PDB file of C-alpha atoms in Angstrom:
ATOM      1  CA  UNK G  27       0.000   0.000   0.000  1.00  0.00           C
ATOM      2  CA  UNK G  28       1.365   3.423  -0.960  1.00  0.00           C
ATOM      3  CA  UNK G  29       2.226   5.692   1.899  1.00  0.00           C
ATOM      4  CA  UNK G  30       1.102   9.286   1.566  1.00  0.00           C
ATOM      5  CA  UNK G  31       3.698  11.743   2.785  1.00  0.00           C
ATOM      6  CA  UNK G  32       2.111  14.951   4.125  1.00  0.00           C
ATOM      7  CA  UNK G  33       3.241  18.148   2.452  1.00  0.00           C
ATOM      8  CA  UNK G  34       4.963  20.386   4.977  1.00  0.00           C
ATOM      9  CA  UNK G  35       4.672  24.168   4.883  1.00  0.00           C
ATOM     10  CA  UNK G  36       8.153  24.585   3.377  1.00  0.00           C
ATOM     11  CA  UNK G  37       7.391  22.259   0.484  1.00  0.00           C
ATOM     12  CA  UNK G  38       4.004  23.875  -0.104  1.00  0.00           C
ATOM     13  CA  UNK G  39       5.675  27.293  -0.142  1.00  0.00           C
ATOM     14  CA  UNK G  40       8.245  26.149  -2.702  1.00  0.00           C
ATOM     15  CA  UNK G  41       5.592  24.616  -4.927  1.00  0.00           C
ATOM     16  CA  UNK G  42       3.457  27.745  -4.798  1.00  0.00           C
ATOM     17  CA  UNK G  43       6.506  29.929  -5.424  1.00  0.00           C
ATOM     18  CA  UNK G  44       7.448  27.949  -8.535  1.00  0.00           C
ATOM     19  CA  UNK G  45       3.901  27.985  -9.847  1.00  0.00           C
ATOM     20  CA  UNK G  46       3.558  31.721  -9.319  1.00  0.00           C
ATOM     21  CA  UNK G  47       6.926  32.437 -10.928  1.00  0.00           C
ATOM     22  CA  UNK G  48       5.936  30.400 -13.977  1.00  0.00           C
ATOM     23  CA  UNK G  49       2.773  32.468 -14.357  1.00  0.00           C
ATOM     24  CA  UNK G  50       4.610  35.758 -13.869  1.00  0.00           C
ATOM     25  CA  UNK G  51       7.240  34.847 -16.468  1.00  0.00           C
ATOM     26  CA  UNK G  52       4.478  34.287 -19.012  1.00  0.00           C
ATOM     27  CA  UNK G  53       3.187  37.855 -18.608  1.00  0.00           C
ATOM     28  CA  UNK G  54       4.475  41.355 -19.288  1.00  0.00           C
ATOM     29  CA  UNK G  55       7.165  42.340 -16.816  1.00  0.00           C
ATOM     30  CA  UNK G  56       8.132  45.864 -15.726  1.00  0.00           C
ATOM     31  CA  UNK G  57      11.257  47.303 -17.249  1.00  0.00           C
ATOM     32  CA  UNK G  58      12.027  49.398 -14.182  1.00  0.00           C
ATOM     33  CA  UNK G  59      11.127  48.639 -10.564  1.00  0.00           C
ATOM     34  CA  UNK G  60      11.549  51.167  -7.772  1.00  0.00           C
ATOM     35  CA  UNK G  61      11.610  49.957  -4.174  1.00  0.00           C
ATOM     36  CA  UNK G  62      11.124  51.896  -0.939  1.00  0.00           C
ATOM     37  CA  UNK G  63      13.008  49.697   1.527  1.00  0.00           C
ATOM     38  CA  UNK G  64      10.931  50.533   4.583  1.00  0.00           C
ATOM     39  CA  UNK G  65      10.598  49.001   8.031  1.00  0.00           C
ATOM     40  CA  UNK G  66      14.174  48.229   9.056  1.00  0.00           C
ATOM     41  CA  UNK G  67      13.924  50.060  12.374  1.00  0.00           C
ATOM     42  CA  UNK G  68      10.562  48.544  13.302  1.00  0.00           C
ATOM     43  CA  UNK G  69      11.907  45.123  12.363  1.00  0.00           C
ATOM     44  CA  UNK G  70      14.796  45.611  14.789  1.00  0.00           C
ATOM     45  CA  UNK G  71      12.618  46.994  17.574  1.00  0.00           C
ATOM     46  CA  UNK G  72      10.002  44.235  17.407  1.00  0.00           C
ATOM     47  CA  UNK G  73      12.686  41.568  17.551  1.00  0.00           C
ATOM     48  CA  UNK G  74      14.438  43.102  20.521  1.00  0.00           C
ATOM     49  CA  UNK G  75      17.635  43.930  18.673  1.00  0.00           C
ATOM     50  CA  UNK G  76      20.139  46.155  20.407  1.00  0.00           C
ATOM     51  CA  UNK G  77      19.941  49.070  17.974  1.00  0.00           C
ATOM     52  CA  UNK G  78      18.272  50.227  14.730  1.00  0.00           C
ATOM     53  CA  UNK G  79      21.555  49.477  12.999  1.00  0.00           C
ATOM     54  CA  UNK G  80      20.834  45.770  13.372  1.00  0.00           C
ATOM     55  CA  UNK G  81      17.658  46.248  11.354  1.00  0.00           C
ATOM     56  CA  UNK G  82      19.488  48.262   8.708  1.00  0.00           C
ATOM     57  CA  UNK G  83      22.087  45.496   8.394  1.00  0.00           C
ATOM     58  CA  UNK G  84      19.355  42.917   7.959  1.00  0.00           C
ATOM     59  CA  UNK G  85      17.836  45.120   5.279  1.00  0.00           C
ATOM     60  CA  UNK G  86      21.163  45.489   3.477  1.00  0.00           C
ATOM     61  CA  UNK G  87      21.492  41.701   3.360  1.00  0.00           C
ATOM     62  CA  UNK G  88      18.188  41.495   1.467  1.00  0.00           C
ATOM     63  CA  UNK G  89      19.346  43.703  -1.423  1.00  0.00           C
ATOM     64  CA  UNK G  90      21.441  41.054  -3.243  1.00  0.00           C
ATOM     65  CA  UNK G  91      18.464  38.695  -3.135  1.00  0.00           C
ATOM     66  CA  UNK G  92      16.252  41.302  -4.795  1.00  0.00           C
ATOM     67  CA  UNK G  93      18.852  41.849  -7.508  1.00  0.00           C
ATOM     68  CA  UNK G  94      19.012  38.096  -8.085  1.00  0.00           C
ATOM     69  CA  UNK G  95      15.237  38.018  -8.574  1.00  0.00           C
ATOM     70  CA  UNK G  96      15.302  40.962 -10.972  1.00  0.00           C
ATOM     71  CA  UNK G  97      18.229  39.596 -12.974  1.00  0.00           C
ATOM     72  CA  UNK G  98      16.532  36.207 -13.256  1.00  0.00           C
ATOM     73  CA  UNK G  99      13.429  37.822 -14.746  1.00  0.00           C
ATOM     74  CA  UNK G 100      15.293  40.209 -17.029  1.00  0.00           C
ATOM     75  CA  UNK G 101      14.235  43.365 -15.193  1.00  0.00           C
ATOM     76  CA  UNK G 102      16.948  45.779 -16.257  1.00  0.00           C
ATOM     77  CA  UNK G 103      16.392  48.802 -14.011  1.00  0.00           C
ATOM     78  CA  UNK G 104      16.080  48.878 -10.226  1.00  0.00           C
ATOM     79  CA  UNK G 105      15.998  51.988  -8.039  1.00  0.00           C
ATOM     80  CA  UNK G 106      16.484  51.462  -4.305  1.00  0.00           C
ATOM     81  CA  UNK G 107      15.652  54.239  -1.830  1.00  0.00           C
ATOM     82  CA  UNK G 108      18.127  53.778   0.989  1.00  0.00           C
ATOM     83  CA  UNK G 109      18.375  57.254   2.522  1.00  0.00           C
ATOM     84  CA  UNK G 110      16.068  60.262   2.234  1.00  0.00           C
ATOM     85  CA  UNK G 111      16.971  63.889   2.820  1.00  0.00           C
ATOM     86  CA  UNK G 112      14.790  63.711   5.954  1.00  0.00           C
ATOM     87  CA  UNK G 113      16.829  60.743   7.206  1.00  0.00           C
ATOM     88  CA  UNK G 114      19.877  63.017   7.317  1.00  0.00           C
ATOM     89  CA  UNK G 115      18.293  64.674  10.371  1.00  0.00           C
ATOM     90  CA  UNK G 116      18.197  61.477  12.441  1.00  0.00           C
ATOM     91  CA  UNK G 117      20.115  60.878  15.642  1.00  0.00           C
ATOM     92  CA  UNK G 118      23.813  61.331  14.912  1.00  0.00           C
ATOM     93  CA  UNK G 119      24.811  57.872  16.119  1.00  0.00           C
ATOM     94  CA  UNK G 120      22.094  56.100  14.134  1.00  0.00           C
ATOM     95  CA  UNK G 121      22.834  58.136  11.016  1.00  0.00           C
ATOM     96  CA  UNK G 122      26.560  57.360  11.225  1.00  0.00           C
ATOM     97  CA  UNK G 123      25.811  53.644  11.460  1.00  0.00           C
ATOM     98  CA  UNK G 124      23.322  53.806   8.588  1.00  0.00           C
ATOM     99  CA  UNK G 125      25.749  55.664   6.339  1.00  0.00           C
ATOM    100  CA  UNK G 126      28.438  53.088   7.090  1.00  0.00           C
ATOM    101  CA  UNK G 127      26.042  50.219   6.308  1.00  0.00           C
ATOM    102  CA  UNK G 128      24.974  51.810   3.017  1.00  0.00           C
ATOM    103  CA  UNK G 129      28.596  52.359   2.021  1.00  0.00           C
ATOM    104  CA  UNK G 130      29.499  48.754   2.820  1.00  0.00           C
ATOM    105  CA  UNK G 131      26.441  47.506   0.926  1.00  0.00           C
ATOM    106  CA  UNK G 132      27.283  49.521  -2.184  1.00  0.00           C
ATOM    107  CA  UNK G 133      30.884  48.350  -2.033  1.00  0.00           C
ATOM    108  CA  UNK G 134      29.745  44.750  -1.618  1.00  0.00           C
ATOM    109  CA  UNK G 135      27.505  44.948  -4.684  1.00  0.00           C
ATOM    110  CA  UNK G 136      30.299  46.363  -6.825  1.00  0.00           C
ATOM    111  CA  UNK G 137      32.785  43.768  -5.566  1.00  0.00           C
ATOM    112  CA  UNK G 138      30.407  40.950  -6.547  1.00  0.00           C
ATOM    113  CA  UNK G 139      29.483  42.264  -9.974  1.00  0.00           C
ATOM    114  CA  UNK G 140      30.373  38.866 -11.461  1.00  0.00           C
ATOM    115  CA  UNK G 141      27.184  37.658  -9.736  1.00  0.00           C
ATOM    116  CA  UNK G 142      25.188  40.048 -11.939  1.00  0.00           C
ATOM    117  CA  UNK G 143      26.902  40.310 -15.339  1.00  0.00           C
ATOM    118  CA  UNK G 144      26.306  43.746 -16.767  1.00  0.00           C
ATOM    119  CA  UNK G 145      25.741  45.387 -13.377  1.00  0.00           C
ATOM    120  CA  UNK G 146      25.924  49.170 -13.323  1.00  0.00           C
ATOM    121  CA  UNK G 147      25.562  51.206 -10.139  1.00  0.00           C
ATOM    122  CA  UNK G 148      24.762  54.908 -10.018  1.00  0.00           C
ATOM    123  CA  UNK G 149      23.894  57.193  -7.136  1.00  0.00           C
ATOM    124  CA  UNK G 150      20.859  59.473  -7.373  1.00  0.00           C
ATOM    125  CA  UNK G 151      20.187  62.273  -4.942  1.00  0.00           C
ATOM    126  CA  UNK G 152      21.992  65.243  -3.440  1.00  0.00           C
ATOM    127  CA  UNK G 153      25.244  63.273  -3.444  1.00  0.00           C
ATOM    128  CA  UNK G 154      27.315  66.337  -2.606  1.00  0.00           C
ATOM    129  CA  UNK G 155      25.501  66.697   0.726  1.00  0.00           C
ATOM    130  CA  UNK G 156      26.428  63.195   1.885  1.00  0.00           C
ATOM    131  CA  UNK G 157      29.316  62.393   4.226  1.00  0.00           C
ATOM    132  CA  UNK G 158      32.598  62.218   2.323  1.00  0.00           C
ATOM    133  CA  UNK G 159      33.150  58.504   2.934  1.00  0.00           C
ATOM    134  CA  UNK G 160      29.787  57.589   1.403  1.00  0.00           C
ATOM    135  CA  UNK G 161      30.428  59.854  -1.579  1.00  0.00           C
ATOM    136  CA  UNK G 162      33.692  58.003  -2.137  1.00  0.00           C
ATOM    137  CA  UNK G 163      32.024  54.595  -1.913  1.00  0.00           C
ATOM    138  CA  UNK G 164      29.385  55.606  -4.455  1.00  0.00           C
ATOM    139  CA  UNK G 165      31.996  57.073  -6.780  1.00  0.00           C
ATOM    140  CA  UNK G 166      34.145  53.957  -6.582  1.00  0.00           C
ATOM    141  CA  UNK G 167      31.132  51.707  -7.286  1.00  0.00           C
ATOM    142  CA  UNK G 168      30.094  53.837 -10.244  1.00  0.00           C
ATOM    143  CA  UNK G 169      33.616  53.692 -11.705  1.00  0.00           C
ATOM    144  CA  UNK G 170      33.939  49.944 -11.160  1.00  0.00           C
ATOM    145  CA  UNK G 171      30.621  49.206 -12.909  1.00  0.00           C
ATOM    146  CA  UNK G 172      30.619  51.958 -15.526  1.00  0.00           C
ATOM    147  CA  UNK G 173      30.591  49.509 -18.447  1.00  0.00           C
ATOM    148  CA  UNK G 174      27.544  47.577 -17.187  1.00  0.00           C
ATOM    149  CA  UNK G 175      24.580  47.531 -19.538  1.00  0.00           C
ATOM    150  CA  UNK G 176      22.267  44.765 -18.314  1.00  0.00           C
ATOM    151  CA  UNK G 177      21.230  45.482 -14.726  1.00  0.00           C
ATOM    152  CA  UNK G 178      21.245  49.179 -13.840  1.00  0.00           C
ATOM    153  CA  UNK G 179      20.885  49.727 -10.098  1.00  0.00           C
ATOM    154  CA  UNK G 180      20.209  53.277  -8.949  1.00  0.00           C
ATOM    155  CA  UNK G 181      21.025  53.909  -5.292  1.00  0.00           C
ATOM    156  CA  UNK G 182      18.822  56.747  -4.024  1.00  0.00           C
ATOM    157  CA  UNK G 183      20.666  58.336  -1.095  1.00  0.00           C
ATOM    158  CA  UNK G 184      20.238  61.834   0.248  1.00  0.00           C
ATOM    159  CA  UNK G 185      17.192  61.749  -1.998  1.00  0.00           C
ATOM    160  CA  UNK G 186      13.978  63.775  -1.733  1.00  0.00           C
ATOM    161  CA  UNK G 187      11.389  64.218  -4.470  1.00  0.00           C
ATOM    162  CA  UNK G 188      10.725  67.894  -3.837  1.00  0.00           C
ATOM    163  CA  UNK G 189      14.412  68.654  -3.664  1.00  0.00           C
ATOM    164  CA  UNK G 190      14.948  66.821  -6.938  1.00  0.00           C
ATOM    165  CA  UNK G 191      12.380  68.930  -8.770  1.00  0.00           C
ATOM    166  CA  UNK G 192      13.840  72.138  -7.309  1.00  0.00           C
ATOM    167  CA  UNK G 193      17.298  70.952  -8.382  1.00  0.00           C
ATOM    168  CA  UNK G 194      16.050  70.240 -11.906  1.00  0.00           C
ATOM    169  CA  UNK G 195      14.304  73.595 -12.274  1.00  0.00           C
ATOM    170  CA  UNK G 196      17.306  75.467 -10.893  1.00  0.00           C
ATOM    171  CA  UNK G 197      19.605  73.737 -13.375  1.00  0.00           C
ATOM    172  CA  UNK G 198      17.307  74.579 -16.256  1.00  0.00           C
ATOM    173  CA  UNK G 199      17.094  78.226 -15.219  1.00  0.00           C
ATOM    174  CA  UNK G 200      20.869  78.435 -14.902  1.00  0.00           C
ATOM    175  CA  UNK G 201      21.331  76.929 -18.366  1.00  0.00           C
ATOM    176  CA  UNK G 202      18.896  79.367 -19.925  1.00  0.00           C
ATOM    177  CA  UNK G 203      20.423  82.318 -18.099  1.00  0.00           C
ATOM    178  CA  UNK G 204      23.880  81.317 -19.307  1.00  0.00           C
ATOM    179  CA  UNK G 205      22.466  81.264 -22.839  1.00  0.00           C
ATOM    180  CA  UNK G 206      21.247  84.843 -22.388  1.00  0.00           C
ATOM    181  CA  UNK G 207      17.532  84.012 -22.265  1.00  0.00           C
ATOM    182  CA  UNK G 208      15.168  86.189 -20.257  1.00  0.00           C
ATOM    183  CA  UNK G 209      12.846  84.854 -17.569  1.00  0.00           C
ATOM    184  CA  UNK G 210       9.957  85.623 -19.938  1.00  0.00           C
ATOM    185  CA  UNK G 211      11.551  83.390 -22.570  1.00  0.00           C
ATOM    186  CA  UNK G 212      11.960  80.610 -20.032  1.00  0.00           C
ATOM    187  CA  UNK G 213       8.350  80.846 -18.847  1.00  0.00           C
ATOM    188  CA  UNK G 214       6.965  80.800 -22.376  1.00  0.00           C
ATOM    189  CA  UNK G 215       9.136  77.868 -23.479  1.00  0.00           C
ATOM    190  CA  UNK G 216       9.023  75.694 -20.345  1.00  0.00           C
ATOM    191  CA  UNK G 217       8.078  72.073 -21.124  1.00  0.00           C
ATOM    192  CA  UNK G 218       8.027  68.856 -19.052  1.00  0.00           C
ATOM    193  CA  UNK G 219      11.053  67.539 -20.933  1.00  0.00           C
ATOM    194  CA  UNK G 220      13.103  70.488 -19.650  1.00  0.00           C
ATOM    195  CA  UNK G 221      12.516  69.303 -16.080  1.00  0.00           C
ATOM    196  CA  UNK G 222      12.986  65.625 -16.970  1.00  0.00           C
ATOM    197  CA  UNK G 223      16.358  66.348 -18.562  1.00  0.00           C
ATOM    198  CA  UNK G 224      17.661  67.791 -15.285  1.00  0.00           C
ATOM    199  CA  UNK G 225      16.395  65.211 -12.792  1.00  0.00           C
ATOM    200  CA  UNK G 226      18.824  63.056 -10.826  1.00  0.00           C
ATOM    201  CA  UNK G 227      17.593  60.149 -12.965  1.00  0.00           C
ATOM    202  CA  UNK G 228      17.861  61.924 -16.325  1.00  0.00           C
ATOM    203  CA  UNK G 229      18.271  59.490 -19.188  1.00  0.00           C
ATOM    204  CA  UNK G 230      16.718  56.515 -17.387  1.00  0.00           C
ATOM    205  CA  UNK G 231      13.246  55.074 -17.998  1.00  0.00           C
ATOM    206  CA  UNK G 232      10.509  56.034 -15.568  1.00  0.00           C
ATOM    207  CA  UNK G 233       9.564  53.266 -13.125  1.00  0.00           C
ATOM    208  CA  UNK G 234       6.788  50.960 -14.239  1.00  0.00           C
ATOM    209  CA  UNK G 235       6.252  49.604 -10.737  1.00  0.00           C
ATOM    210  CA  UNK G 236       7.025  51.023  -7.304  1.00  0.00           C
ATOM    211  CA  UNK G 237       6.978  48.721  -4.286  1.00  0.00           C
ATOM    212  CA  UNK G 238       6.864  49.886  -0.670  1.00  0.00           C
ATOM    213  CA  UNK G 239       7.280  47.469   2.202  1.00  0.00           C
ATOM    214  CA  UNK G 240       6.201  47.709   5.878  1.00  0.00           C
ATOM    215  CA  UNK G 241       2.490  48.479   5.357  1.00  0.00           C
ATOM    216  CA  UNK G 242       2.851  52.219   4.804  1.00  0.00           C
ATOM    217  CA  UNK G 243       0.511  53.518   2.079  1.00  0.00           C
ATOM    218  CA  UNK G 244       2.388  56.525   0.754  1.00  0.00           C
ATOM    219  CA  UNK G 245       5.359  57.368  -1.468  1.00  0.00           C
ATOM    220  CA  UNK G 246       6.916  59.971   0.849  1.00  0.00           C
ATOM    221  CA  UNK G 247       8.248  61.865  -2.163  1.00  0.00           C
ATOM    222  CA  UNK G 248       9.945  58.933  -3.893  1.00  0.00           C
ATOM    223  CA  UNK G 249      10.374  59.601  -7.629  1.00  0.00           C
ATOM    224  CA  UNK G 250       7.542  62.138  -7.570  1.00  0.00           C
ATOM    225  CA  UNK G 251       8.044  63.323 -11.127  1.00  0.00           C
ATOM    226  CA  UNK G 252       8.975  59.969 -12.609  1.00  0.00           C
ATOM    227  CA  UNK G 253       6.068  58.046 -11.066  1.00  0.00           C
ATOM    228  CA  UNK G 254       3.266  59.939 -12.858  1.00  0.00           C
ATOM    229  CA  UNK G 255       2.259  56.756 -14.694  1.00  0.00           C
ATOM    230  CA  UNK G 256       3.751  54.133 -12.382  1.00  0.00           C
ATOM    231  CA  UNK G 257       1.808  51.336 -10.745  1.00  0.00           C
ATOM    232  CA  UNK G 258       2.124  51.130  -6.949  1.00  0.00           C
ATOM    233  CA  UNK G 259       2.230  48.060  -4.750  1.00  0.00           C
ATOM    234  CA  UNK G 260       2.174  48.252  -0.950  1.00  0.00           C
ATOM    235  CA  UNK G 261       2.793  45.181   1.182  1.00  0.00           C
ATOM    236  CA  UNK G 262       2.950  44.461   4.906  1.00  0.00           C
ATOM    237  CA  UNK G 263       6.321  42.713   5.442  1.00  0.00           C
ATOM    238  CA  UNK G 264       9.149  44.834   6.758  1.00  0.00           C
ATOM    239  CA  UNK G 265      11.932  45.092   4.205  1.00  0.00           C
ATOM    240  CA  UNK G 266      14.222  42.486   5.880  1.00  0.00           C
ATOM    241  CA  UNK G 267      11.284  40.021   5.744  1.00  0.00           C
ATOM    242  CA  UNK G 268      10.456  40.647   2.073  1.00  0.00           C
ATOM    243  CA  UNK G 269      10.400  37.273   0.311  1.00  0.00           C
ATOM    244  CA  UNK G 270      10.650  36.093  -3.270  1.00  0.00           C
ATOM    245  CA  UNK G 271       6.962  35.261  -3.164  1.00  0.00           C
ATOM    246  CA  UNK G 272       6.156  38.826  -2.053  1.00  0.00           C
ATOM    247  CA  UNK G 273       8.078  40.109  -5.074  1.00  0.00           C
ATOM    248  CA  UNK G 274       6.232  37.736  -7.387  1.00  0.00           C
ATOM    249  CA  UNK G 275       2.908  38.875  -5.951  1.00  0.00           C
ATOM    250  CA  UNK G 276       3.849  42.479  -6.695  1.00  0.00           C
ATOM    251  CA  UNK G 277       4.632  41.519 -10.289  1.00  0.00           C
ATOM    252  CA  UNK G 278       1.408  39.543 -10.599  1.00  0.00           C
ATOM    253  CA  UNK G 279      -0.548  42.544  -9.342  1.00  0.00           C
ATOM    254  CA  UNK G 280       1.257  44.734 -11.885  1.00  0.00           C
ATOM    255  CA  UNK G 281       0.328  42.344 -14.685  1.00  0.00           C
ATOM    256  CA  UNK G 282      -3.345  42.405 -13.724  1.00  0.00           C
ATOM    257  CA  UNK G 283      -3.611  46.139 -14.187  1.00  0.00           C
ATOM    258  CA  UNK G 284      -4.550  47.926 -17.370  1.00  0.00           C
ATOM    259  CA  UNK G 285      -2.067  50.720 -17.902  1.00  0.00           C
ATOM    260  CA  UNK G 286      -3.570  53.746 -19.642  1.00  0.00           C
ATOM    261  CA  UNK G 287      -0.739  56.304 -19.280  1.00  0.00           C
ATOM    262  CA  UNK G 288      -3.321  59.060 -18.900  1.00  0.00           C
ATOM    263  CA  UNK G 289      -5.144  58.143 -22.115  1.00  0.00           C
TER     264      UNK G 289
END
């Protein structure tokens, strides 16, 4: 008589994960995914960790997994929001630890670029306002991966959506002033593409899908200009708990939507 072996939760999870991935692969995938990596501090607090830095480290360890998932599916653009302009006002000790963790994470990604052939890393944000050590880490990673053309990872640090738009408009005004144009000329000629050309992300495709973890239902200024036609997906897990199946569910949700692009 055949013996029936009960399916444990781990096996059921793996079977469901494979089935869902197969379905997702058969559909239209986003070209560019933006991720708000939220919930590291709450993750650390709820687990009784000694400091928020422990949560940030756990979150940093999740990033390579996400890049594996994106590379496997052929998603060529990923923007990760690691540090906002508001975060720069946090407690000095916590901020110092966070900056160090981000720098180590960026360095680690660049050092393991053979894991993601074609990896290219760029920093987006008010990079000049960051601590010198982090600026150096970002610059070194950008130089080391400058020839990558398959998986473009944008590291949003010292980033704020309002500040980005102000930065873009200021640059455009300075360019026009240098060309001898009057403010009247600028006002009459101003077009969306003038702002887009001066964003931190100029030259990159707008995100098709933006994911935010931790249960928060807002963008907090992330890619404000670029997300005009993006699809949004909010999920409950804190970023360090974000699983492959959560990512697949976000993609499945994206595929179920009818994108109109304002039409």
